[in-house]
Amino acid sequence: MSHAAARNSRSKVLTSDATWIIIHLLYERGLGAEATPARRSHLELLTTRPLETTLVWSDRELDSLRSSRWYDIAMQRRRQMSADFRALASELGSEVLVKLGLDEAGYAWARAVLEEFG
């Protein structure tokens, strides 16, 4: 990640604090039982409580917002999250993505966690 940020210091996605936190969450989650007990406990808390952000709402749940500006905002945020992941994936390359265990679903989960808990 540091190498990619150094290579492209103008990349918003690579220099974003949120990206670094997301990568850290996913890295720790990927460690599983090898993560420190404190990290495992923290991750358990994050995965046992359902997230409430519209980033993780199902299409059916989002339909309840249809015809409102909130639906449009939620859909735009989803598209932006996907675009951010694609930009990050492009910057890091497939080898690094595999090494980190980073995919779009994991990125979406970590981003939703970050959004919900700050």
mmCIF file of C-alpha atoms in Angstrom:
data_model
loop_
_atom_site.group_PDB
_atom_site.id
_atom_site.type_symbol
_atom_site.label_atom_id
_atom_site.label_comp_id
_atom_site.label_asym_id
_atom_site.label_seq_id
_atom_site.Cartn_x
_atom_site.Cartn_y
_atom_site.Cartn_z
ATOM 1 C CA MET A 1 0.000 0.000 0.000
ATOM 2 C CA SER A 2 2.818 2.389 0.881
ATOM 3 C CA HIS A 3 4.558 1.641 -2.402
ATOM 4 C CA ALA A 4 1.412 2.363 -4.383
ATOM 5 C CA ALA A 5 0.858 5.627 -2.475
ATOM 6 C CA ALA A 6 4.453 6.672 -3.100
ATOM 7 C CA ARG A 7 4.101 5.790 -6.782
ATOM 8 C CA ASN A 8 0.945 7.861 -7.126
ATOM 9 C CA SER A 9 0.915 10.489 -4.388
ATOM 10 C CA ARG A 10 -2.015 12.305 -6.016
ATOM 11 C CA SER A 11 -4.371 9.353 -5.801
ATOM 12 C CA LYS A 12 -7.254 10.315 -3.529
ATOM 13 C CA VAL A 13 -8.127 6.704 -2.804
ATOM 14 C CA LEU A 14 -4.540 5.784 -1.857
ATOM 15 C CA THR A 15 -3.971 8.803 0.345
ATOM 16 C CA SER A 16 -7.346 8.675 2.077
ATOM 17 C CA ASP A 17 -7.307 7.869 5.786
ATOM 18 C CA ALA A 18 -10.471 5.858 5.205
ATOM 19 C CA THR A 19 -8.668 3.577 2.743
ATOM 20 C CA TRP A 20 -5.880 2.890 5.222
ATOM 21 C CA ILE A 21 -8.399 2.081 7.971
ATOM 22 C CA ILE A 22 -10.343 -0.189 5.609
ATOM 23 C CA ILE A 23 -7.175 -2.050 4.607
ATOM 24 C CA HIS A 24 -6.225 -2.424 8.269
ATOM 25 C CA LEU A 25 -9.669 -3.795 9.197
ATOM 26 C CA LEU A 26 -9.545 -6.303 6.357
ATOM 27 C CA TYR A 27 -5.971 -7.309 7.130
ATOM 28 C CA GLU A 28 -6.844 -7.973 10.776
ATOM 29 C CA ARG A 29 -10.013 -9.821 9.794
ATOM 30 C CA GLY A 30 -7.960 -11.925 7.392
ATOM 31 C CA LEU A 31 -5.612 -12.957 10.188
ATOM 32 C CA GLY A 32 -8.473 -14.768 11.866
ATOM 33 C CA ALA A 33 -7.204 -16.719 14.879
ATOM 34 C CA GLU A 34 -3.722 -15.268 14.394
ATOM 35 C CA ALA A 35 -4.937 -11.748 15.183
ATOM 36 C CA THR A 36 -4.272 -10.472 18.683
ATOM 37 C CA PRO A 37 -7.030 -11.235 21.201
ATOM 38 C CA ALA A 38 -7.938 -7.547 21.415
ATOM 39 C CA ARG A 39 -8.293 -7.281 17.629
ATOM 40 C CA ARG A 40 -10.324 -10.493 17.445
ATOM 41 C CA SER A 41 -12.687 -9.189 20.141
ATOM 42 C CA HIS A 42 -13.064 -5.893 18.328
ATOM 43 C CA LEU A 43 -13.769 -7.598 15.017
ATOM 44 C CA GLU A 44 -16.316 -9.881 16.680
ATOM 45 C CA LEU A 45 -18.185 -6.825 17.903
ATOM 46 C CA LEU A 46 -18.151 -5.381 14.401
ATOM 47 C CA THR A 47 -19.465 -8.560 12.800
ATOM 48 C CA THR A 48 -22.109 -9.617 15.321
ATOM 49 C CA ARG A 49 -24.110 -6.400 15.295
ATOM 50 C CA PRO A 50 -26.012 -5.766 12.056
ATOM 51 C CA LEU A 51 -24.894 -2.644 10.241
ATOM 52 C CA GLU A 52 -27.562 -0.059 9.571
ATOM 53 C CA THR A 53 -25.995 2.104 6.883
ATOM 54 C CA THR A 54 -27.722 2.156 3.516
ATOM 55 C CA LEU A 55 -24.470 0.849 2.029
ATOM 56 C CA VAL A 56 -25.456 -2.622 3.252
ATOM 57 C CA TRP A 57 -29.197 -2.426 2.686
ATOM 58 C CA SER A 58 -30.650 -4.969 0.289
ATOM 59 C CA ASP A 59 -32.276 -3.804 -2.918
ATOM 60 C CA ARG A 60 -35.635 -4.588 -1.323
ATOM 61 C CA GLU A 61 -34.860 -2.370 1.656
ATOM 62 C CA LEU A 62 -33.705 0.410 -0.652
ATOM 63 C CA ASP A 63 -36.954 0.128 -2.602
ATOM 64 C CA SER A 64 -38.692 1.596 0.424
ATOM 65 C CA LEU A 65 -36.861 4.835 -0.395
ATOM 66 C CA ARG A 66 -37.679 4.803 -4.091
ATOM 67 C CA SER A 67 -39.093 8.066 -5.425
ATOM 68 C CA SER A 68 -37.247 10.013 -2.759
ATOM 69 C CA ARG A 69 -33.982 11.882 -2.915
ATOM 70 C CA TRP A 70 -32.615 9.435 -0.277
ATOM 71 C CA TYR A 71 -32.880 6.577 -2.750
ATOM 72 C CA ASP A 72 -30.847 8.537 -5.283
ATOM 73 C CA ILE A 73 -28.268 9.416 -2.636
ATOM 74 C CA ALA A 74 -28.002 5.795 -1.477
ATOM 75 C CA MET A 75 -27.548 4.555 -5.040
ATOM 76 C CA GLN A 76 -24.938 7.211 -5.773
ATOM 77 C CA ARG A 77 -23.035 6.218 -2.637
ATOM 78 C CA ARG A 78 -23.083 2.575 -3.740
ATOM 79 C CA ARG A 79 -21.765 3.515 -7.164
ATOM 80 C CA GLN A 80 -19.072 5.683 -5.585
ATOM 81 C CA MET A 81 -17.997 2.892 -3.267
ATOM 82 C CA SER A 82 -17.700 0.516 -6.192
ATOM 83 C CA ALA A 83 -15.727 3.084 -8.193
ATOM 84 C CA ASP A 84 -13.428 3.672 -5.220
ATOM 85 C CA PHE A 85 -12.780 -0.058 -4.940
ATOM 86 C CA ARG A 86 -12.003 -0.333 -8.652
ATOM 87 C CA ALA A 87 -9.590 2.610 -8.381
ATOM 88 C CA LEU A 88 -7.903 1.040 -5.359
ATOM 89 C CA ALA A 89 -7.704 -2.337 -7.097
ATOM 90 C CA SER A 90 -6.159 -0.706 -10.144
ATOM 91 C CA GLU A 91 -3.581 1.123 -8.040
ATOM 92 C CA LEU A 92 -2.635 -1.924 -5.965
ATOM 93 C CA GLY A 93 -2.730 -4.588 -8.657
ATOM 94 C CA SER A 94 -4.085 -8.120 -8.473
ATOM 95 C CA GLU A 95 -1.058 -9.561 -6.672
ATOM 96 C CA VAL A 96 -1.463 -7.178 -3.737
ATOM 97 C CA LEU A 97 -5.243 -7.678 -3.698
ATOM 98 C CA VAL A 98 -4.749 -11.428 -3.345
ATOM 99 C CA LYS A 99 -2.083 -10.982 -0.672
ATOM 100 C CA LEU A 100 -4.402 -8.714 1.324
ATOM 101 C CA GLY A 101 -7.455 -10.863 0.643
ATOM 102 C CA LEU A 102 -9.123 -7.718 -0.651
ATOM 103 C CA ASP A 103 -12.218 -8.000 -2.803
ATOM 104 C CA GLU A 104 -15.160 -5.699 -3.419
ATOM 105 C CA ALA A 105 -17.414 -7.411 -0.875
ATOM 106 C CA GLY A 106 -14.792 -7.078 1.852
ATOM 107 C CA TYR A 107 -14.134 -3.486 0.888
ATOM 108 C CA ALA A 108 -17.863 -2.749 1.052
ATOM 109 C CA TRP A 109 -18.134 -4.356 4.506
ATOM 110 C CA ALA A 110 -15.153 -2.422 5.903
ATOM 111 C CA ARG A 111 -16.349 0.829 4.401
ATOM 112 C CA ALA A 112 -19.787 0.321 5.926
ATOM 113 C CA VAL A 113 -18.184 -0.427 9.304
ATOM 114 C CA LEU A 114 -16.096 2.698 9.045
ATOM 115 C CA GLU A 115 -19.107 4.771 8.087
ATOM 116 C CA GLU A 116 -21.226 3.426 10.905
ATOM 117 C CA PHE A 117 -18.656 3.563 13.675
ATOM 118 C CA GLY A 118 -16.494 6.409 12.435
#
